[in-house]
PDB file of C-alpha atoms (C1' of nucleotides) in Angstrom:
ATOM      1  CA  MET A   1       2.250 -10.898 -42.069  1.00  0.00           C
ATOM      2  CA  ALA A   2      -0.494 -12.288 -39.985  1.00  0.00           C
ATOM      3  CA  LYS A   3      -0.720 -10.155 -36.934  1.00  0.00           C
ATOM      4  CA  VAL A   4      -0.988 -12.896 -34.417  1.00  0.00           C
ATOM      5  CA  GLN A   5      -3.518 -11.466 -32.058  1.00  0.00           C
ATOM      6  CA  ASN A   6      -2.239  -8.661 -29.928  1.00  0.00           C
ATOM      7  CA  ARG A   7       0.142 -10.988 -28.236  1.00  0.00           C
ATOM      8  CA  GLU A   8       3.079  -8.953 -29.358  1.00  0.00           C
ATOM      9  CA  GLU A   9       1.409  -5.753 -28.430  1.00  0.00           C
ATOM     10  CA  ILE A  10       0.842  -6.750 -24.870  1.00  0.00           C
ATOM     11  CA  CYS A  11       2.964  -4.891 -22.416  1.00  0.00           C
ATOM     12  CA  PRO A  12       5.001  -7.531 -20.614  1.00  0.00           C
ATOM     13  CA  VAL A  13       5.143  -5.416 -17.510  1.00  0.00           C
ATOM     14  CA  THR A  14       1.394  -5.044 -17.427  1.00  0.00           C
ATOM     15  CA  ALA A  15       0.991  -8.735 -17.962  1.00  0.00           C
ATOM     16  CA  VAL A  16       3.106  -9.466 -14.925  1.00  0.00           C
ATOM     17  CA  GLN A  17       1.264  -6.912 -12.882  1.00  0.00           C
ATOM     18  CA  ARG A  18      -1.926  -8.769 -13.620  1.00  0.00           C
ATOM     19  CA  LEU A  19      -0.415 -12.070 -12.626  1.00  0.00           C
ATOM     20  CA  ILE A  20       0.826 -10.884  -9.288  1.00  0.00           C
ATOM     21  CA  ALA A  21      -2.067  -8.565  -8.627  1.00  0.00           C
ATOM     22  CA  GLY A  22      -3.344 -10.637  -5.763  1.00  0.00           C
ATOM     23  CA  LYS A  23      -2.267  -9.610  -2.323  1.00  0.00           C
ATOM     24  CA  TRP A  24      -0.535 -12.898  -1.570  1.00  0.00           C
ATOM     25  CA  LYS A  25       0.445 -14.142  -4.978  1.00  0.00           C
ATOM     26  CA  ILE A  26       4.112 -13.335  -4.793  1.00  0.00           C
ATOM     27  CA  VAL A  27       4.520 -14.709  -1.322  1.00  0.00           C
ATOM     28  CA  ILE A  28       2.761 -17.890  -2.285  1.00  0.00           C
ATOM     29  CA  LEU A  29       5.014 -18.300  -5.273  1.00  0.00           C
ATOM     30  CA  TRP A  30       7.927 -17.559  -3.041  1.00  0.00           C
ATOM     31  CA  HIS A  31       7.051 -20.378  -0.716  1.00  0.00           C
ATOM     32  CA  LEU A  32       6.380 -22.777  -3.540  1.00  0.00           C
ATOM     33  CA  SER A  33       9.710 -21.914  -5.059  1.00  0.00           C
ATOM     34  CA  HIS A  34      11.350 -23.601  -2.121  1.00  0.00           C
ATOM     35  CA  LYS A  35       9.416 -26.784  -2.311  1.00  0.00           C
ATOM     36  CA  THR A  36       6.108 -28.400  -3.033  1.00  0.00           C
ATOM     37  CA  ARG A  37       3.606 -27.661  -0.336  1.00  0.00           C
ATOM     38  CA  ARG A  38       0.374 -29.058   0.846  1.00  0.00           C
ATOM     39  CA  PHE A  39      -2.536 -26.733   1.352  1.00  0.00           C
ATOM     40  CA  ASN A  40      -2.255 -27.087   5.060  1.00  0.00           C
ATOM     41  CA  GLU A  41       1.394 -26.179   5.017  1.00  0.00           C
ATOM     42  CA  LEU A  42       0.731 -23.055   3.075  1.00  0.00           C
ATOM     43  CA  GLN A  43      -1.877 -22.126   5.591  1.00  0.00           C
ATOM     44  CA  LYS A  44       0.637 -22.406   8.382  1.00  0.00           C
ATOM     45  CA  LEU A  45       3.176 -20.449   6.415  1.00  0.00           C
ATOM     46  CA  LEU A  46       0.622 -17.728   5.838  1.00  0.00           C
ATOM     47  CA  PRO A  47      -1.393 -17.466   9.019  1.00  0.00           C
ATOM     48  CA  GLU A  48      -2.838 -14.145   7.996  1.00  0.00           C
ATOM     49  CA  VAL A  49      -4.491 -15.504   4.926  1.00  0.00           C
ATOM     50  CA  SER A  50      -7.867 -17.082   5.333  1.00  0.00           C
ATOM     51  CA  ARG A  51      -8.603 -20.374   3.700  1.00  0.00           C
ATOM     52  CA  GLY A  52     -10.955 -19.043   1.120  1.00  0.00           C
ATOM     53  CA  VAL A  53      -8.557 -16.385  -0.035  1.00  0.00           C
ATOM     54  CA  LEU A  54      -5.634 -18.742  -0.104  1.00  0.00           C
ATOM     55  CA  THR A  55      -7.640 -21.121  -2.215  1.00  0.00           C
ATOM     56  CA  GLN A  56      -8.662 -18.355  -4.553  1.00  0.00           C
ATOM     57  CA  GLN A  57      -5.195 -17.057  -5.109  1.00  0.00           C
ATOM     58  CA  LEU A  58      -3.912 -20.541  -5.684  1.00  0.00           C
ATOM     59  CA  ARG A  59      -6.633 -21.064  -8.239  1.00  0.00           C
ATOM     60  CA  ASP A  60      -5.669 -17.867  -9.973  1.00  0.00           C
ATOM     61  CA  LEU A  61      -2.072 -18.935 -10.108  1.00  0.00           C
ATOM     62  CA  GLU A  62      -3.129 -22.310 -11.400  1.00  0.00           C
ATOM     63  CA  ARG A  63      -5.325 -20.762 -14.048  1.00  0.00           C
ATOM     64  CA  ASP A  64      -2.448 -18.548 -15.090  1.00  0.00           C
ATOM     65  CA  GLY A  65      -0.248 -21.551 -15.502  1.00  0.00           C
ATOM     66  CA  LEU A  66       2.211 -20.795 -12.754  1.00  0.00           C
ATOM     67  CA  VAL A  67       1.123 -23.358 -10.224  1.00  0.00           C
ATOM     68  CA  HIS A  68       0.324 -27.003 -10.513  1.00  0.00           C
ATOM     69  CA  ARG A  69      -2.313 -28.560  -8.327  1.00  0.00           C
ATOM     70  CA  GLU A  70      -1.982 -32.234  -7.616  1.00  0.00           C
ATOM     71  CA  VAL A  71      -4.946 -33.882  -5.984  1.00  0.00           C
ATOM     72  CA  TYR A  72      -4.494 -37.216  -4.296  1.00  0.00           C
ATOM     73  CA  LYS A  73      -7.690 -39.138  -4.156  1.00  0.00           C
ATOM     74  CA  GLU A  74      -7.305 -40.267  -0.622  1.00  0.00           C
ATOM     75  CA  VAL A  75      -8.941 -40.054   2.706  1.00  0.00           C
ATOM     76  CA  PRO A  76      -8.198 -37.696   4.174  1.00  0.00           C
ATOM     77  CA  PRO A  77      -7.754 -35.565   1.096  1.00  0.00           C
ATOM     78  CA  LYS A  78      -4.322 -34.381   0.164  1.00  0.00           C
ATOM     79  CA  VAL A  79      -3.480 -31.661  -2.273  1.00  0.00           C
ATOM     80  CA  GLU A  80      -0.043 -30.561  -3.220  1.00  0.00           C
ATOM     81  CA  TYR A  81       0.894 -27.345  -4.889  1.00  0.00           C
ATOM     82  CA  SER A  82       4.021 -26.873  -6.878  1.00  0.00           C
ATOM     83  CA  LEU A  83       5.393 -24.597  -9.535  1.00  0.00           C
ATOM     84  CA  THR A  84       4.901 -25.470 -13.145  1.00  0.00           C
ATOM     85  CA  GLU A  85       7.726 -25.082 -15.564  1.00  0.00           C
ATOM     86  CA  ILE A  86       6.734 -21.533 -16.274  1.00  0.00           C
ATOM     87  CA  GLY A  87       6.252 -21.024 -12.600  1.00  0.00           C
ATOM     88  CA  GLN A  88       9.794 -22.123 -11.996  1.00  0.00           C
ATOM     89  CA  SER A  89      11.045 -19.780 -14.628  1.00  0.00           C
ATOM     90  CA  PHE A  90       9.654 -17.077 -12.408  1.00  0.00           C
ATOM     91  CA  ILE A  91      11.946 -17.958  -9.529  1.00  0.00           C
ATOM     92  CA  PRO A  92      14.772 -15.720 -10.708  1.00  0.00           C
ATOM     93  CA  VAL A  93      12.314 -12.866 -10.728  1.00  0.00           C
ATOM     94  CA  LEU A  94      11.330 -13.703  -7.184  1.00  0.00           C
ATOM     95  CA  ASP A  95      14.968 -13.743  -6.221  1.00  0.00           C
ATOM     96  CA  VAL A  96      15.593 -10.344  -7.678  1.00  0.00           C
ATOM     97  CA  ILE A  97      12.488  -9.021  -6.005  1.00  0.00           C
ATOM     98  CA  ALA A  98      13.439 -10.455  -2.645  1.00  0.00           C
ATOM     99  CA  LYS A  99      16.954  -9.157  -2.963  1.00  0.00           C
ATOM    100  CA  TRP A 100      15.829  -5.692  -3.860  1.00  0.00           C
ATOM    101  CA  GLY A 101      13.232  -5.842  -1.130  1.00  0.00           C
ATOM    102  CA  LYS A 102      15.932  -6.299   1.457  1.00  0.00           C
ATOM    103  CA  TYR A 103      17.880  -3.456   0.005  1.00  0.00           C
ATOM    104  CA  TYR A 104      14.817  -1.278   0.084  1.00  0.00           C
ATOM    105  CA  ILE A 105      14.007  -2.133   3.650  1.00  0.00           C
ATOM    106  CA  ASN A 106      17.511  -1.389   4.761  1.00  0.00           C
ATOM    107  CA  ASN A 107      17.632   1.921   2.975  1.00  0.00           C
ATOM    108  CA  THR A 108      14.307   3.334   3.903  1.00  0.00           C
ATOM    109  CA  ARG A 109      12.765   4.561   7.037  1.00  0.00           C
ATOM    110  CA  LEU A 110       9.821   2.434   6.461  1.00  0.00           C
ATOM    111  CA  SER A 111       6.509   2.770   8.052  1.00  0.00           C
ATOM    112  CA  PRO A 112       5.313  -0.750   8.584  1.00  0.00           C
ATOM    113  CA  GLY A 113       1.829   0.520   8.888  1.00  0.00           C
ATOM    114  CA  PRO A 114      -0.273  -2.571   8.831  1.00  0.00           C
ATOM    115  CA  ASP A 115       1.992  -5.315   9.925  1.00  0.00           C
ATOM    116  CA  LEU A 116       3.960  -6.985   7.254  1.00  0.00           C
ATOM    117  CA  ALA A 117       3.961 -10.705   7.235  1.00  0.00           C
ATOM    118  CA  ARG A 118       6.876 -12.606   8.517  1.00  0.00           C
ATOM    119  CA  THR A 119       7.297 -15.445   6.188  1.00  0.00           C
ATOM    120  CA  GLY A 120      10.612 -16.743   7.237  1.00  0.00           C
ATOM    121  CA  SER A 121      12.270 -15.641   4.084  1.00  0.00           C
ATOM    122  CA  ALA A 122      15.014 -13.806   5.849  1.00  0.00           C
ATOM    123  CA  ASP A 123      18.019 -15.213   4.108  1.00  0.00           C
TER     124      ASP A 123
ATOM    125  CA  MET B   1      15.498 -10.064  22.479  1.00  0.00           C
ATOM    126  CA  ALA B   2      14.512  -6.519  21.979  1.00  0.00           C
ATOM    127  CA  LYS B   3      12.691  -6.576  18.742  1.00  0.00           C
ATOM    128  CA  VAL B   4      13.300  -2.903  18.348  1.00  0.00           C
ATOM    129  CA  GLN B   5      12.939  -2.952  14.645  1.00  0.00           C
ATOM    130  CA  ASN B   6      10.787  -5.381  12.894  1.00  0.00           C
ATOM    131  CA  ARG B   7      12.836  -4.294   9.978  1.00  0.00           C
ATOM    132  CA  GLU B   8      14.620  -7.582   9.846  1.00  0.00           C
ATOM    133  CA  GLU B   9      11.463  -9.538  10.353  1.00  0.00           C
ATOM    134  CA  ILE B  10       9.694  -8.018   7.431  1.00  0.00           C
ATOM    135  CA  CYS B  11       9.354 -10.253   4.481  1.00  0.00           C
ATOM    136  CA  PRO B  12      11.117  -8.478   1.627  1.00  0.00           C
ATOM    137  CA  VAL B  13       8.797 -10.062  -0.858  1.00  0.00           C
ATOM    138  CA  THR B  14       5.764  -8.808   0.980  1.00  0.00           C
ATOM    139  CA  ALA B  15       7.300  -5.380   1.219  1.00  0.00           C
ATOM    140  CA  VAL B  16       7.686  -5.237  -2.523  1.00  0.00           C
ATOM    141  CA  GLN B  17       4.195  -6.482  -3.061  1.00  0.00           C
ATOM    142  CA  ARG B  18       2.929  -3.562  -1.050  1.00  0.00           C
ATOM    143  CA  LEU B  19       4.977  -1.098  -3.038  1.00  0.00           C
ATOM    144  CA  ILE B  20       3.738  -2.270  -6.373  1.00  0.00           C
ATOM    145  CA  ALA B  21       0.246  -3.061  -5.194  1.00  0.00           C
ATOM    146  CA  GLY B  22      -1.299  -0.307  -7.262  1.00  0.00           C
ATOM    147  CA  LYS B  23      -2.637  -1.285 -10.619  1.00  0.00           C
ATOM    148  CA  TRP B  24      -0.322   1.014 -12.541  1.00  0.00           C
ATOM    149  CA  LYS B  25       2.672   1.308 -10.268  1.00  0.00           C
ATOM    150  CA  ILE B  26       4.983  -0.971 -12.158  1.00  0.00           C
ATOM    151  CA  VAL B  27       4.130   0.474 -15.523  1.00  0.00           C
ATOM    152  CA  ILE B  28       4.659   3.967 -14.222  1.00  0.00           C
ATOM    153  CA  LEU B  29       8.035   3.022 -12.838  1.00  0.00           C
ATOM    154  CA  TRP B  30       8.783   1.354 -16.125  1.00  0.00           C
ATOM    155  CA  HIS B  31       8.153   4.531 -18.044  1.00  0.00           C
ATOM    156  CA  LEU B  32      10.083   6.627 -15.605  1.00  0.00           C
ATOM    157  CA  SER B  33      12.990   4.240 -15.853  1.00  0.00           C
ATOM    158  CA  HIS B  34      13.483   5.370 -19.411  1.00  0.00           C
ATOM    159  CA  LYS B  35      13.476   9.044 -18.710  1.00  0.00           C
ATOM    160  CA  THR B  36      12.071  11.831 -16.641  1.00  0.00           C
ATOM    161  CA  ARG B  37       8.511  12.550 -17.607  1.00  0.00           C
ATOM    162  CA  ARG B  38       6.067  15.333 -17.205  1.00  0.00           C
ATOM    163  CA  PHE B  39       2.643  14.580 -15.872  1.00  0.00           C
ATOM    164  CA  ASN B  40       1.146  15.207 -19.248  1.00  0.00           C
ATOM    165  CA  GLU B  41       3.528  12.797 -20.891  1.00  0.00           C
ATOM    166  CA  LEU B  42       2.648  10.079 -18.482  1.00  0.00           C
ATOM    167  CA  GLN B  43      -0.977  10.647 -19.233  1.00  0.00           C
ATOM    168  CA  LYS B  44      -0.362  10.121 -22.905  1.00  0.00           C
ATOM    169  CA  LEU B  45       1.705   7.057 -22.216  1.00  0.00           C
ATOM    170  CA  LEU B  46      -1.081   5.685 -20.085  1.00  0.00           C
ATOM    171  CA  PRO B  47      -4.306   6.659 -21.790  1.00  0.00           C
ATOM    172  CA  GLU B  48      -6.274   4.175 -19.737  1.00  0.00           C
ATOM    173  CA  VAL B  49      -5.434   5.820 -16.479  1.00  0.00           C
ATOM    174  CA  SER B  50      -7.461   8.745 -15.362  1.00  0.00           C
ATOM    175  CA  ARG B  51      -5.806  11.837 -14.007  1.00  0.00           C
ATOM    176  CA  GLY B  52      -6.861  11.310 -10.456  1.00  0.00           C
ATOM    177  CA  VAL B  53      -5.622   7.773 -10.316  1.00  0.00           C
ATOM    178  CA  LEU B  54      -2.371   8.624 -12.019  1.00  0.00           C
ATOM    179  CA  THR B  55      -1.807  11.373  -9.508  1.00  0.00           C
ATOM    180  CA  GLN B  56      -2.586   9.061  -6.639  1.00  0.00           C
ATOM    181  CA  GLN B  57      -0.262   6.325  -7.727  1.00  0.00           C
ATOM    182  CA  LEU B  58       2.489   8.820  -8.333  1.00  0.00           C
ATOM    183  CA  ARG B  59       1.944  10.180  -4.852  1.00  0.00           C
ATOM    184  CA  ASP B  60       2.175   6.693  -3.424  1.00  0.00           C
ATOM    185  CA  LEU B  61       5.405   6.073  -5.240  1.00  0.00           C
ATOM    186  CA  GLU B  62       6.686   9.410  -4.051  1.00  0.00           C
ATOM    187  CA  ARG B  63       5.718   8.651  -0.481  1.00  0.00           C
ATOM    188  CA  ASP B  64       7.456   5.296  -0.736  1.00  0.00           C
ATOM    189  CA  GLY B  65      10.615   7.006  -1.871  1.00  0.00           C
ATOM    190  CA  LEU B  66      10.746   5.592  -5.356  1.00  0.00           C
ATOM    191  CA  VAL B  67       9.765   8.643  -7.317  1.00  0.00           C
ATOM    192  CA  HIS B  68      10.864  12.232  -7.154  1.00  0.00           C
ATOM    193  CA  ARG B  69       8.460  15.009  -7.929  1.00  0.00           C
ATOM    194  CA  GLU B  70       9.925  18.222  -9.177  1.00  0.00           C
ATOM    195  CA  VAL B  71       7.587  21.167  -9.331  1.00  0.00           C
ATOM    196  CA  TYR B  72       8.500  24.161 -11.433  1.00  0.00           C
ATOM    197  CA  LYS B  73       6.826  27.285 -10.247  1.00  0.00           C
ATOM    198  CA  GLU B  74       5.875  28.535 -13.612  1.00  0.00           C
ATOM    199  CA  VAL B  75       2.887  29.412 -15.650  1.00  0.00           C
ATOM    200  CA  PRO B  76       1.717  27.179 -16.989  1.00  0.00           C
ATOM    201  CA  PRO B  77       2.669  24.731 -14.287  1.00  0.00           C
ATOM    202  CA  LYS B  78       5.206  22.072 -15.013  1.00  0.00           C
ATOM    203  CA  VAL B  79       5.885  19.000 -12.972  1.00  0.00           C
ATOM    204  CA  GLU B  80       8.466  16.411 -13.716  1.00  0.00           C
ATOM    205  CA  TYR B  81       8.608  12.937 -12.318  1.00  0.00           C
ATOM    206  CA  SER B  82      11.763  10.922 -12.095  1.00  0.00           C
ATOM    207  CA  LEU B  83      13.153   7.997 -10.206  1.00  0.00           C
ATOM    208  CA  THR B  84      14.964   8.569  -6.970  1.00  0.00           C
ATOM    209  CA  GLU B  85      18.135   6.722  -6.241  1.00  0.00           C
ATOM    210  CA  ILE B  86      16.232   3.884  -4.688  1.00  0.00           C
ATOM    211  CA  GLY B  87      13.798   4.065  -7.527  1.00  0.00           C
ATOM    212  CA  GLN B  88      16.652   3.621  -9.950  1.00  0.00           C
ATOM    213  CA  SER B  89      17.913   0.667  -8.027  1.00  0.00           C
ATOM    214  CA  PHE B  90      14.607  -0.908  -8.876  1.00  0.00           C
ATOM    215  CA  ILE B  91      15.256  -0.742 -12.607  1.00  0.00           C
ATOM    216  CA  PRO B  92      17.025  -4.094 -12.739  1.00  0.00           C
ATOM    217  CA  VAL B  93      13.962  -5.605 -11.134  1.00  0.00           C
ATOM    218  CA  LEU B  94      11.797  -4.009 -13.774  1.00  0.00           C
ATOM    219  CA  ASP B  95      14.060  -5.396 -16.436  1.00  0.00           C
ATOM    220  CA  VAL B  96      13.820  -8.883 -15.090  1.00  0.00           C
ATOM    221  CA  ILE B  97      10.079  -8.541 -14.796  1.00  0.00           C
ATOM    222  CA  ALA B  98       9.727  -7.251 -18.336  1.00  0.00           C
ATOM    223  CA  LYS B  99      11.987  -9.937 -19.675  1.00  0.00           C
ATOM    224  CA  TRP B 100      10.103 -12.680 -17.922  1.00  0.00           C
ATOM    225  CA  GLY B 101       6.846 -11.112 -18.961  1.00  0.00           C
ATOM    226  CA  LYS B 102       7.788 -11.508 -22.592  1.00  0.00           C
ATOM    227  CA  TYR B 103       8.773 -15.071 -21.992  1.00  0.00           C
ATOM    228  CA  TYR B 104       5.505 -15.724 -20.240  1.00  0.00           C
ATOM    229  CA  ILE B 105       3.443 -14.180 -23.009  1.00  0.00           C
ATOM    230  CA  ASN B 106       5.212 -16.199 -25.628  1.00  0.00           C
ATOM    231  CA  ASN B 107       4.799 -19.417 -23.742  1.00  0.00           C
ATOM    232  CA  THR B 108       1.255 -19.153 -22.648  1.00  0.00           C
ATOM    233  CA  ARG B 109      -2.064 -19.028 -24.338  1.00  0.00           C
ATOM    234  CA  LEU B 110      -3.404 -16.307 -22.197  1.00  0.00           C
ATOM    235  CA  SER B 111      -5.970 -13.670 -22.548  1.00  0.00           C
ATOM    236  CA  PRO B 112      -4.836 -10.552 -20.772  1.00  0.00           C
ATOM    237  CA  GLY B 113      -7.555  -8.559 -22.354  1.00  0.00           C
ATOM    238  CA  PRO B 114      -9.614  -9.887 -25.215  1.00  0.00           C
ATOM    239  CA  ASP B 115     -10.601 -13.444 -25.469  1.00  0.00           C
ATOM    240  CA  LEU B 116      -8.341 -16.242 -26.480  1.00  0.00           C
ATOM    241  CA  ALA B 117      -9.750 -19.465 -25.248  1.00  0.00           C
ATOM    242  CA  ARG B 118      -7.266 -21.447 -23.353  1.00  0.00           C
ATOM    243  CA  THR B 119      -9.405 -24.513 -23.304  1.00  0.00           C
ATOM    244  CA  GLY B 120      -8.461 -27.507 -25.327  1.00  0.00           C
ATOM    245  CA  SER B 121      -5.228 -27.493 -27.239  1.00  0.00           C
ATOM    246  CA  ALA B 122      -3.459 -29.546 -24.674  1.00  0.00           C
ATOM    247  CA  ASP B 123       0.256 -29.433 -24.742  1.00  0.00           C
TER     248      ASP B 123
ATOM    249  C1'  DC C   1      -7.947 -32.271   5.122  1.00  0.00           C
ATOM    250  C1'  DA C   2      -9.164 -29.259   1.516  1.00  0.00           C
ATOM    251  C1'  DG C   3     -12.048 -26.783  -0.132  1.00  0.00           C
ATOM    252  C1'  DG C   4     -16.919 -24.573  -2.042  1.00  0.00           C
ATOM    253  C1'  DA C   5     -20.431 -21.093  -1.187  1.00  0.00           C
ATOM    254  C1'  DT C   6     -21.883 -16.765   0.910  1.00  0.00           C
ATOM    255  C1'  DC C   7     -22.031 -12.573   2.963  1.00  0.00           C
ATOM    256  C1'  DC C   8     -19.902  -8.322   4.200  1.00  0.00           C
ATOM    257  C1'  DC C   9     -17.171  -4.527   3.868  1.00  0.00           C
ATOM    258  C1'  DG C  10     -13.132  -1.776   2.968  1.00  0.00           C
ATOM    259  C1'  DT C  11     -10.375  -0.272  -0.530  1.00  0.00           C
ATOM    260  C1'  DC C  12      -9.110   0.798  -5.138  1.00  0.00           C
ATOM    261  C1'  DG C  13      -9.908   2.572  -9.319  1.00  0.00           C
ATOM    262  C1'  DG C  14     -12.666   5.308 -12.707  1.00  0.00           C
ATOM    263  C1'  DA C  15     -15.398   9.464 -13.925  1.00  0.00           C
ATOM    264  C1'  DT C  16     -16.661  14.063 -13.272  1.00  0.00           C
ATOM    265  C1'  DA C  17     -16.433  18.780 -11.767  1.00  0.00           C
ATOM    266  C1'  DC C  18     -13.671  22.361 -10.010  1.00  0.00           C
ATOM    267  C1'  DT C  19      -9.022  25.113  -9.081  1.00  0.00           C
ATOM    268  C1'  DG C  20      -4.314  27.584  -9.017  1.00  0.00           C
TER     269       DG C  20
ATOM    270  C1'  DC D   1      -0.892  22.318 -17.310  1.00  0.00           C
ATOM    271  C1'  DA D   2      -1.380  19.773 -13.326  1.00  0.00           C
ATOM    272  C1'  DG D   3      -3.539  18.899 -10.313  1.00  0.00           C
ATOM    273  C1'  DT D   4      -7.599  18.518  -6.040  1.00  0.00           C
ATOM    274  C1'  DA D   5     -12.087  17.041  -4.344  1.00  0.00           C
ATOM    275  C1'  DT D   6     -15.779  14.029  -4.486  1.00  0.00           C
ATOM    276  C1'  DC D   7     -18.842  10.381  -5.505  1.00  0.00           C
ATOM    277  C1'  DC D   8     -19.692   5.857  -6.714  1.00  0.00           C
ATOM    278  C1'  DG D   9     -19.326   1.135  -8.434  1.00  0.00           C
ATOM    279  C1'  DA D  10     -16.563  -2.850  -8.723  1.00  0.00           C
ATOM    280  C1'  DC D  11     -13.510  -5.879  -6.882  1.00  0.00           C
ATOM    281  C1'  DG D  12     -10.718  -8.051  -3.555  1.00  0.00           C
ATOM    282  C1'  DG D  13     -10.197 -10.130   0.523  1.00  0.00           C
ATOM    283  C1'  DG D  14     -11.700 -11.595   5.204  1.00  0.00           C
ATOM    284  C1'  DA D  15     -14.920 -14.347   8.093  1.00  0.00           C
ATOM    285  C1'  DT D  16     -18.200 -17.848   8.569  1.00  0.00           C
ATOM    286  C1'  DC D  17     -20.777 -21.895   7.540  1.00  0.00           C
ATOM    287  C1'  DC D  18     -21.175 -26.046   5.071  1.00  0.00           C
ATOM    288  C1'  DT D  19     -19.410 -30.309   2.208  1.00  0.00           C
ATOM    289  C1'  DG D  20     -16.859 -34.497   0.210  1.00  0.00           C
TER     290       DG D  20
END
DNA sequence: CAGGATCCCGTCGGATACTG
DNA sequence: CAGTATCCGACGGGATCCTG
């Protein structure tokens, strides 16, 4: 029995934690789950995220195979981000997370602390 | 429009991201979802995490209402960690995450730790 | 418009030493 | 056994400037 790398030894939970480690990863995926977005659109959807960071996180997601980056060779430039197939398979997870998030918010005396982003995901 | 509580304006997804922001949060919750654990047990389950960090993340989870910390005034000391009610409501999320994590691992040439070149071998 | 490249800085995580 | 306290290095993320 060839022990195919440690692939089967990897903790799935840890793997996911690594994927969504970035501060804005989940929210980005959340937005992309609704529809394909241009870079500019994402910026407007996430005003708190600077360009550089947004780019970086998108690159991470792309590298991890969750996001597809489509570059249109035009002037002015146009780049569209969308979910890959695997990325789309993550949507149910996002749904569960969002759903539980609402539940959590409604059942906790939360301390917003640093302001939480409003990303228009309320229902 | 008295925005008394920004509770409804908070992005649930972002809220969750904050909760599980710590590097080991999800894994800790995962372990606690199986059964109540003593601090020592958690340490053995997570050899890579140092005591201080483990303590900190547990404290975060406790502060966020997901984990209950039961201290037995004995000698030697004994502390048990378990999921609160809200913490338990998070288990389905963990399940979905774990399930998707497996799917992701099996459908990606990734390298969560060691190396495993993902160049070439186009699909 | 969509970044790439830098710099800066706060935070997080890891290690160590000490305590009840 | 289960922490606490502390220091430090690494990384992440924000801002700014520059490019195709």
